[in-house]
CSV table of C-alpha atoms and ligand atoms in Angstrom, one decimal:
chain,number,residue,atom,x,y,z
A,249,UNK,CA,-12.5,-11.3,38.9
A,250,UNK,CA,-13.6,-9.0,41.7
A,251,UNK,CA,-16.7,-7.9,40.4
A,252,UNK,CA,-17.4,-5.5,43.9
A,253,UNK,CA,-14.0,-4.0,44.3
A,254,UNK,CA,-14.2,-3.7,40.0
A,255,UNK,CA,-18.1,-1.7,40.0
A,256,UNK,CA,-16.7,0.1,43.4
A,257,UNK,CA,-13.9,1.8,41.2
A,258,UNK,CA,-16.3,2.2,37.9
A,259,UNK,CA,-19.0,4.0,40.0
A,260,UNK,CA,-16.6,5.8,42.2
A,261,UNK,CA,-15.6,8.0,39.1
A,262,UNK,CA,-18.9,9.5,38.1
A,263,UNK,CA,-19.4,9.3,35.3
A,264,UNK,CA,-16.7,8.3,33.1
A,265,UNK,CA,-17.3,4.7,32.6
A,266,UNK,CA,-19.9,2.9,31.1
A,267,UNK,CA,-20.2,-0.4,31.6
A,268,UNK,CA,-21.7,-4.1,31.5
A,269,UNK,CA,-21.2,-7.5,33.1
A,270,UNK,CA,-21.9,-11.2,30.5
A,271,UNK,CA,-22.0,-8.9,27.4
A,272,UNK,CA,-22.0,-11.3,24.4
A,273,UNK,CA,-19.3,-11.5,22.4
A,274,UNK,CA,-21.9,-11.1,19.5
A,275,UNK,CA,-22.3,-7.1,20.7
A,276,UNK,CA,-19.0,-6.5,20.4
A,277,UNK,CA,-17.0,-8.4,17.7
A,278,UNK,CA,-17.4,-7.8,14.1
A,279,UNK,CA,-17.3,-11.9,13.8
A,280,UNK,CA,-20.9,-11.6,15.8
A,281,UNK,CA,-20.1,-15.1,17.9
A,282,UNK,CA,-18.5,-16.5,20.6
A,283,UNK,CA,-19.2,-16.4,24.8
A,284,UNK,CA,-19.8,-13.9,27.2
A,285,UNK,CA,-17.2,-11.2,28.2
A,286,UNK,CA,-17.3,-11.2,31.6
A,287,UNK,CA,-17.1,-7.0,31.6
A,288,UNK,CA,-17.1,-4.7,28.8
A,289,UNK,CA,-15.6,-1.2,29.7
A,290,UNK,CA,-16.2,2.3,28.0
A,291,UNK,CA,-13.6,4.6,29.3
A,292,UNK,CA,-14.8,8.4,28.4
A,293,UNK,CA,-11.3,10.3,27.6
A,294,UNK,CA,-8.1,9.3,27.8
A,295,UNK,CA,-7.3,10.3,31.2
A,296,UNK,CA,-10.2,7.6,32.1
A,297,UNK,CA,-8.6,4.7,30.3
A,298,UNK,CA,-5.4,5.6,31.5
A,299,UNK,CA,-6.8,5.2,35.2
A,300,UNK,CA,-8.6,1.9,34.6
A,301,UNK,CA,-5.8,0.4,33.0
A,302,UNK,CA,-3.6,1.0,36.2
A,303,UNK,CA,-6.4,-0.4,38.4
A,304,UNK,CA,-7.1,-3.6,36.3
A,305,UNK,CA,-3.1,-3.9,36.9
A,306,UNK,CA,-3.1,-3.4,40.3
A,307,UNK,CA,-6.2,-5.5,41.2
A,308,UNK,CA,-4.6,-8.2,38.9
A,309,UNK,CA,-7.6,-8.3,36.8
A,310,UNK,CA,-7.0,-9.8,33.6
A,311,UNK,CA,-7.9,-7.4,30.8
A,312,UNK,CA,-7.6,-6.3,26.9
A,313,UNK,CA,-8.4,-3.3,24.9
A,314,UNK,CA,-10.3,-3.5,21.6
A,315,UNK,CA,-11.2,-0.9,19.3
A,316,UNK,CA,-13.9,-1.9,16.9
A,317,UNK,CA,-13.7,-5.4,17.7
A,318,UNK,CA,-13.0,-6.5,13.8
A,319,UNK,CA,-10.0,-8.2,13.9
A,320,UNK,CA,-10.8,-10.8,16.6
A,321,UNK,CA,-12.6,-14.0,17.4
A,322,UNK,CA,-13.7,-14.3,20.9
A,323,UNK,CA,-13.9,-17.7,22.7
A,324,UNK,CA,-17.1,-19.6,22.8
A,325,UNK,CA,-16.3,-20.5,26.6
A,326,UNK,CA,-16.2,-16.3,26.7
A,327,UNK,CA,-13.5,-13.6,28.4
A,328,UNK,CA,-12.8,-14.2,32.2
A,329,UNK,CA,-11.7,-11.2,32.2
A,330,UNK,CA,-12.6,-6.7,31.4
A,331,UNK,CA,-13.1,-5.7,27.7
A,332,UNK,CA,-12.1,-2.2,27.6
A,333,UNK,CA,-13.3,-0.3,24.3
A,334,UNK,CA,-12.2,2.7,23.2
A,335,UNK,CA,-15.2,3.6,20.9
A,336,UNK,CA,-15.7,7.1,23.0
A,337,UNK,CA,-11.9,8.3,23.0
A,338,UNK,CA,-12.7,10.3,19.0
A,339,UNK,CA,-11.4,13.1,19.3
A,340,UNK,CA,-9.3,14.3,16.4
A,341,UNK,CA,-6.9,17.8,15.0
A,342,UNK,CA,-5.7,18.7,11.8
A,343,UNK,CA,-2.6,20.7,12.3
A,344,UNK,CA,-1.5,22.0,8.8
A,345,UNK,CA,-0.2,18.3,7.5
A,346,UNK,CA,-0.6,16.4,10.5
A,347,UNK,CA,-4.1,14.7,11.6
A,348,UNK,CA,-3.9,13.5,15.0
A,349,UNK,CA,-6.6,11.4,16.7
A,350,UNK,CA,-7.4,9.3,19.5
A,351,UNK,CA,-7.4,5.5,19.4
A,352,UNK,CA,-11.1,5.1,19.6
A,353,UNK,CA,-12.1,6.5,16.3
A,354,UNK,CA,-12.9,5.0,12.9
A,355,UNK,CA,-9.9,4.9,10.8
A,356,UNK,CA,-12.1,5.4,8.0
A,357,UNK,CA,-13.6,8.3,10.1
A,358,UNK,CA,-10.0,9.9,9.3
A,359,UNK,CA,-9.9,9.3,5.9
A,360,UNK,CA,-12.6,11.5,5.2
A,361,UNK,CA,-11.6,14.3,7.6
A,362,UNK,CA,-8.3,14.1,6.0
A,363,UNK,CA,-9.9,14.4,2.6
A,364,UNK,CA,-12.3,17.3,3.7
A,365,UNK,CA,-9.1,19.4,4.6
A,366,UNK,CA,-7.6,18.6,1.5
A,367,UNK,CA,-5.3,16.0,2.5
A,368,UNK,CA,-3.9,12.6,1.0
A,369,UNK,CA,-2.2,9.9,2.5
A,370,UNK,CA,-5.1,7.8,4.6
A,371,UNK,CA,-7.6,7.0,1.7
A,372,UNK,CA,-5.8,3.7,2.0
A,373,UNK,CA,-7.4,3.2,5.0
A,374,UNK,CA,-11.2,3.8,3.8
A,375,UNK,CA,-13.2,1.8,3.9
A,376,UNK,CA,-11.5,-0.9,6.5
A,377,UNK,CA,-14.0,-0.7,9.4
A,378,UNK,CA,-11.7,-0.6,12.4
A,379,UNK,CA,-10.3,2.2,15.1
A,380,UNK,CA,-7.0,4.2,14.9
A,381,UNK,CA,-6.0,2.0,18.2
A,382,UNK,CA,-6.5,-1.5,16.3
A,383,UNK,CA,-5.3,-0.2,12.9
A,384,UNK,CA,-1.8,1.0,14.7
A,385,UNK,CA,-1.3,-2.7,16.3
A,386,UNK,CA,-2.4,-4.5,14.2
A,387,UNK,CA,-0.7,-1.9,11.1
A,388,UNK,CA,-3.7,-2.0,9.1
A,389,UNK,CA,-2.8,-1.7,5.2
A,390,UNK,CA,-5.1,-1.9,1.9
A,391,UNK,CA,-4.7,-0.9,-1.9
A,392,UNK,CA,-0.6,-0.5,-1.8
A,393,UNK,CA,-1.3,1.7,1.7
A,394,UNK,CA,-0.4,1.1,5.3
A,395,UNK,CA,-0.4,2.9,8.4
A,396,UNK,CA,3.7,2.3,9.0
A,397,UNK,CA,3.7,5.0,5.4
A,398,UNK,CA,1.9,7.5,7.7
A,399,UNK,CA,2.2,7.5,11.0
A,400,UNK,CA,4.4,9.5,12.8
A,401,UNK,CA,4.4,8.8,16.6
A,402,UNK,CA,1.9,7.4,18.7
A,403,UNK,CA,1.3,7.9,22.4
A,404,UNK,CA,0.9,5.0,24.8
A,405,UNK,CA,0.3,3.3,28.0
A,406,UNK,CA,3.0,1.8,28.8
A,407,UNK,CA,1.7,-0.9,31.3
A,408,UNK,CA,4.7,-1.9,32.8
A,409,UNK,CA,6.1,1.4,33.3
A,410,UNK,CA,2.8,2.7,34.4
A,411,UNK,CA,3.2,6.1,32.4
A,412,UNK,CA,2.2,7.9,28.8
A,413,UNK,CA,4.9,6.7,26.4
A,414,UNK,CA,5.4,8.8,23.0
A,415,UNK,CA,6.9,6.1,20.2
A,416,UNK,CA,7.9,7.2,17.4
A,417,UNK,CA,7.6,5.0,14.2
A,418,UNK,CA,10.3,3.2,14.9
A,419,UNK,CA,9.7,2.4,18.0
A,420,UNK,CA,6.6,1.3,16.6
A,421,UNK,CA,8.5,-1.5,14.8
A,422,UNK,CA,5.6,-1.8,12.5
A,423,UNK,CA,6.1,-4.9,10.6
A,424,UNK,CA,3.0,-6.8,8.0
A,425,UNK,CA,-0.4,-7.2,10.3
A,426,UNK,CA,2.5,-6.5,13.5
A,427,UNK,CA,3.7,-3.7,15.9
A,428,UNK,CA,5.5,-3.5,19.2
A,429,UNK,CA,1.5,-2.5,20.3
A,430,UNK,CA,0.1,-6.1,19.1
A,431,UNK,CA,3.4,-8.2,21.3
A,432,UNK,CA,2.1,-6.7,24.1
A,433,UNK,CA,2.5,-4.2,27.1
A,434,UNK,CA,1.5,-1.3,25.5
A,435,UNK,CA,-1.8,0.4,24.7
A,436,UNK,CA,-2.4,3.1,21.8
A,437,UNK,CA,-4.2,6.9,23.3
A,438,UNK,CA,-3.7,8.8,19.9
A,439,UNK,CA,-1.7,8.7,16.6
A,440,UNK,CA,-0.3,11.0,14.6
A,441,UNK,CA,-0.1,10.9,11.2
A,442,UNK,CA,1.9,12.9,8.2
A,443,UNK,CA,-0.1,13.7,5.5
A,444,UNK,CA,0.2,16.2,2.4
A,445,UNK,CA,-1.4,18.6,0.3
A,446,UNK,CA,-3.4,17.1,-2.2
A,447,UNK,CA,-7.3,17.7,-4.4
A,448,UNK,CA,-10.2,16.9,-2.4
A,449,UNK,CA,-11.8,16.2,-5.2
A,450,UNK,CA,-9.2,13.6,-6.6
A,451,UNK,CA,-8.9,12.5,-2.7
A,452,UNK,CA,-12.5,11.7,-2.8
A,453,UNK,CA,-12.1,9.8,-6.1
A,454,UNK,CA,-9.7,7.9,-5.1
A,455,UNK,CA,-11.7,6.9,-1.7
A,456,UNK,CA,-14.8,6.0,-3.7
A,457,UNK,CA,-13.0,3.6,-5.7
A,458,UNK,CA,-11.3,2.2,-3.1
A,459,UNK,CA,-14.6,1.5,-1.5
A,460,UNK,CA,-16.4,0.5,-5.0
A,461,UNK,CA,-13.4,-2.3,-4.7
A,462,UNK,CA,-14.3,-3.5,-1.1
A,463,UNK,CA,-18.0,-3.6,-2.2
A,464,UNK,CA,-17.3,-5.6,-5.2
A,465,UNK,CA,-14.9,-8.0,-4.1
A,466,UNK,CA,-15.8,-8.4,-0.3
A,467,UNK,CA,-18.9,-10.3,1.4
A,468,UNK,CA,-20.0,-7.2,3.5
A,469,UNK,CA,-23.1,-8.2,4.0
A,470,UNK,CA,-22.4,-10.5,6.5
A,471,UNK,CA,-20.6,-10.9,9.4
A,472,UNK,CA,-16.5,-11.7,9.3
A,473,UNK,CA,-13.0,-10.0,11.0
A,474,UNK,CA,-12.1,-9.4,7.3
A,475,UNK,CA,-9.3,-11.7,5.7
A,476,UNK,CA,-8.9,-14.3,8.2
A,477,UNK,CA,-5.6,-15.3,6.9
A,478,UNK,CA,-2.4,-13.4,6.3
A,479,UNK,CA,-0.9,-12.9,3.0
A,480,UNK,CA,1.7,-15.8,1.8
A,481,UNK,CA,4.6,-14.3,0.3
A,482,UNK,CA,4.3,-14.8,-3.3
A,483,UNK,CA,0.8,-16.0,-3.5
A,484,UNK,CA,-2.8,-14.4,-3.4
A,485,UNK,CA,-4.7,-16.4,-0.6
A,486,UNK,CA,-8.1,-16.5,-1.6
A,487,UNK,CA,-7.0,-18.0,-4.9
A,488,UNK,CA,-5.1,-20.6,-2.8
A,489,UNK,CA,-8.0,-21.6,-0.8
A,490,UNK,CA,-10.3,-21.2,-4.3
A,491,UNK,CA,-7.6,-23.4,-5.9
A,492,UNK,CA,-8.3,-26.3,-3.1
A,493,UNK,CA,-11.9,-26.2,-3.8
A,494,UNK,CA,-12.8,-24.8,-0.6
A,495,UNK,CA,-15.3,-21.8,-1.6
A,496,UNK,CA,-18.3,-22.3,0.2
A,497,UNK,CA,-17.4,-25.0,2.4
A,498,UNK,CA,-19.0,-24.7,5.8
A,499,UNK,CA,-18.8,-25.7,9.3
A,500,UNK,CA,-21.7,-25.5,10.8
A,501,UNK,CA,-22.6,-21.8,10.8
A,502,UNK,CA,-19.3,-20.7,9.4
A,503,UNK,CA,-18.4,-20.3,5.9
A,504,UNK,CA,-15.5,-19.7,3.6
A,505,UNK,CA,-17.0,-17.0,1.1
A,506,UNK,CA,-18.4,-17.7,-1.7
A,507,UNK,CA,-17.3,-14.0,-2.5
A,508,UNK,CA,-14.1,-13.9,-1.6
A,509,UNK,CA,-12.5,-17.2,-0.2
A,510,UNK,CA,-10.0,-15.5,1.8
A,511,UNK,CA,-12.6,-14.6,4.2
A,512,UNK,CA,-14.6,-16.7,6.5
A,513,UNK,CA,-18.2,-15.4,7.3
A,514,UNK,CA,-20.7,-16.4,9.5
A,515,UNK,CA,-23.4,-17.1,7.6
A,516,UNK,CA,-25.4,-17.6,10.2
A,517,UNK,CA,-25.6,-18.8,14.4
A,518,UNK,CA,-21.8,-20.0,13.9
A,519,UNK,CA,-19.8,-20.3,16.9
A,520,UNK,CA,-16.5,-19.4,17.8
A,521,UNK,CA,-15.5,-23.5,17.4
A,522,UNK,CA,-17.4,-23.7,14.3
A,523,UNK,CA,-15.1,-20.7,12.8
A,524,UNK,CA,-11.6,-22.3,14.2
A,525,UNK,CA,-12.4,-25.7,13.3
A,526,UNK,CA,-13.2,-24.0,9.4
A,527,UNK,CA,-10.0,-22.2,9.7
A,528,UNK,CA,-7.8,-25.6,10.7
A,529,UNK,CA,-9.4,-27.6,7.6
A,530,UNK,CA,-8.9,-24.5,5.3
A,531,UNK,CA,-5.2,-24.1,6.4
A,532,UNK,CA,-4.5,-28.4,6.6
A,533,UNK,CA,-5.9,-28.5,2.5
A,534,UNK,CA,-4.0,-25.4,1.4
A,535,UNK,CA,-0.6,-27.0,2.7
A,536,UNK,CA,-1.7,-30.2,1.5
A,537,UNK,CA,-2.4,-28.8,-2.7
A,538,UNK,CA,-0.5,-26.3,-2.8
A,539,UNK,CA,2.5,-26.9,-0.2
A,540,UNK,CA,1.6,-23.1,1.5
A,541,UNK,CA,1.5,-23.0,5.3
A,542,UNK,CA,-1.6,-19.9,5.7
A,543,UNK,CA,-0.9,-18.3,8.9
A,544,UNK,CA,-4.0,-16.7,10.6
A,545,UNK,CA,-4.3,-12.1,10.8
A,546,UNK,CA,-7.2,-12.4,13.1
A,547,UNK,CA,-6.5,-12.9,17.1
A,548,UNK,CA,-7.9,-15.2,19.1
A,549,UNK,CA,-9.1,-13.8,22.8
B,1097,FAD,C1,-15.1,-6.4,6.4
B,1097,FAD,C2,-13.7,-6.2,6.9
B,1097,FAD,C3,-12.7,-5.7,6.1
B,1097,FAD,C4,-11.4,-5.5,6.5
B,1097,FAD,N1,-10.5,-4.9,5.7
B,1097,FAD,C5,-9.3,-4.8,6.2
B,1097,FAD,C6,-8.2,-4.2,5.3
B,1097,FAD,O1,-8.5,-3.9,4.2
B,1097,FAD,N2,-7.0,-4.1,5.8
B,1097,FAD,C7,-6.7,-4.4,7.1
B,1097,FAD,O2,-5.5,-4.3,7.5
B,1097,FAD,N3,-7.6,-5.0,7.9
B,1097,FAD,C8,-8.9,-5.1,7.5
B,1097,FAD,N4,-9.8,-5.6,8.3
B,1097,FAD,C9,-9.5,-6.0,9.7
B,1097,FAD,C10,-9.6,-4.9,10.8
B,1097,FAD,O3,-10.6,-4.0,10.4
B,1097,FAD,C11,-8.3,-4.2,11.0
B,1097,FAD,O4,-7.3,-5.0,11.5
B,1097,FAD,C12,-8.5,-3.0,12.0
B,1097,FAD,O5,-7.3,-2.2,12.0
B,1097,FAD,C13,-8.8,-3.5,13.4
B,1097,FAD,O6,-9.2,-2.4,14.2
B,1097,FAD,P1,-10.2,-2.7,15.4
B,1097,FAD,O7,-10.4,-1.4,16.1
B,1097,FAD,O8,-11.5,-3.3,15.0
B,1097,FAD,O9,-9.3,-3.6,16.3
B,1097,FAD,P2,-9.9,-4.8,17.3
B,1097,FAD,O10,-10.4,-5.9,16.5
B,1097,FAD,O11,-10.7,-4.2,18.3
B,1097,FAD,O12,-8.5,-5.2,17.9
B,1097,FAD,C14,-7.5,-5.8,17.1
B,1097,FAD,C15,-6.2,-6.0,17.9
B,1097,FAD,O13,-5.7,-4.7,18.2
B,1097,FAD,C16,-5.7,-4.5,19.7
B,1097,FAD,N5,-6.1,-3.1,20.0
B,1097,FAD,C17,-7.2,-2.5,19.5
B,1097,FAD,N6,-7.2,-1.2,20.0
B,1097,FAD,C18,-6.1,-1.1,20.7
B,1097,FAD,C19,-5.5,0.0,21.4
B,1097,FAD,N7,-6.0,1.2,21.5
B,1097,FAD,N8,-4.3,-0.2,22.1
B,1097,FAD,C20,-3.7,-1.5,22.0
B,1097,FAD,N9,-4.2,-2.5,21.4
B,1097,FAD,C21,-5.4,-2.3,20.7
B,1097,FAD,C22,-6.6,-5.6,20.2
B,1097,FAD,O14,-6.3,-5.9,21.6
B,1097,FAD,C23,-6.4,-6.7,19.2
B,1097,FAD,O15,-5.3,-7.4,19.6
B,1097,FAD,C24,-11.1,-5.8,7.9
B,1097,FAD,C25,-12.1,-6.3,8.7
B,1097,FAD,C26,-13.4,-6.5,8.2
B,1097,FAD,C27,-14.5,-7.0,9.2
């Protein structure tokens, strides 16, 4: 990477980047491991992230967008590339039944807005800890819910094209864990999403016990991306990986949960290799008890 002509065009737009060069992976993933991204961006608004993304292109600088960082595992020999995040594009509208927001905030952040205007349809989505930008790619579902139930269109940069792209739902082609956003090429601004009239109070009820679930069942206290496997059709995965006797087996500082086997933690100074190497064992024992091939939800970078 061209770290001058990179800084030249961060500093030459006053203001609306923040940014750092060798930020830990640790500072930025949910996981809390891994090597050094070589640059972490911060665009400010949209229009900022929709400029940077052209220059990475241009300057053929390899780069990815990350919301919240908790669906993915960064490599312990790091990113050799720019990190944007889109933790300061929040801004969000309720429109009669429609909430629209930008991709950097909490998805969790809309539940509750949703809920405070009297709105149901995201409490689903309270409670898992990433951004409207990850939860669209990577169509982010708990409790019976999904995003692909509510959204309606999302806008995008369309890196190819070079332009703001509106897609509708379909062309969202959101599938389980997958969207047209997560095979690559384009990058989610905002989303919209349909909601409809329903009692806060029920709407908060309903959120609360969603949340009571997650607390019970889930090892929040320490770090993870969440379930690191996929669903199997048919099957519950944590009681696959529980049924091969595989809670609490470590690898060095990774662990599968004693909580909730389907996720693996890091219980403590793991490293990226410790946490794939966990996750090959865990998925080489499951096919070999119970004839299941586990495919991994988390990304690798
Ligand atoms: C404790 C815990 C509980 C969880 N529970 C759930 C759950 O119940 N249900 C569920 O579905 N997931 C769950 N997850 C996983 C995760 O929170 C979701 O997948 C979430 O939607 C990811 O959002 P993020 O902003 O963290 O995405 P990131 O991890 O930052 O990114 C994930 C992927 O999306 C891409 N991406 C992010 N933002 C954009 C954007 N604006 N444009 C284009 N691509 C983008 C990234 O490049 C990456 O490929 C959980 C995770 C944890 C740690």
């Amino acid at each position: 990477m061209n770290r001058t002509e990179l800084k030249l065009f961060l500093d030459g737009h006053g203001g609306e980047y923040e940014y750092a060069f060798d930020v830990p992976a640790s500072e930025i993933t949910s996981f809390r491991c891994g090597g050094n991204a070589e640059a972490v961006i911060y665009p400010n608004g949209e229009g900022a992230l929709c400029a940077l993304l052209r220059f990475l292109s241009d300057a053929e600088i390899k780069y990815c967008v990350l919301g919240c960082g908790t669906n993915v595992l960064i490599d312990d020999a790091g990113y050799d590339g720019a990190i944007v995040i889109t933790t300061k594009l929040t801004e969000l509208k309720i429109d009669g039944e429609t909430l629209r927001s930008e991709c950097g905030r909490g998805i969790t952040s809309c539940a509750s807005a949703a809920q405070k205007a009297g709105l149901s349809g995201l409490s689903f989505a309270y409670g898992i800890p990433g951004s409207v930008g990850g939860a669209v790619t990577m169509n982010a579902g708990a409790y019976g819910g999904e995003i692909s139930d509510v959204i309606v269109s999302a806008d995008c940069w369309d890196a190819d094209a070079q332009k703001i792209v509106t897609l509708t739902r379909d062309d969202l082609s959101l599938g389980y864990r997958d969207s047209a956003v997560k095979r690559g090429g384009l990058y989610v601004l905002s989303a919209q999403f349909a909601l409809h009239r329903g009692d806060p109070d029920a709407i908060l009820a309903e959120m609360n016990d969603f949340m009571e679930r997650r607390r019970d069942k889930q090892p929040l206290s320490c770090p993870s991306a969440g379930s690191f496997f996929k669903r199997a059709p048919g099957h519950f995965t944590g009681k696959l990986i529980e049924d091969a006797g595989l809670k609490g087996l470590r690898v060095g500082g990774a662990m599968v949960s004693e909580k909730h086997a389907g996720f693996i933690i890091n219980a403590g100074g793991a490293s990226a290799g410790d946490v794939k190497k966990l996750a090959e064992i865990v998925m080489a024992r499951v096919l070999e008890s119970s004839g299941v091939a586990l495919e991994r939800e988390i990304i690798y970078l």
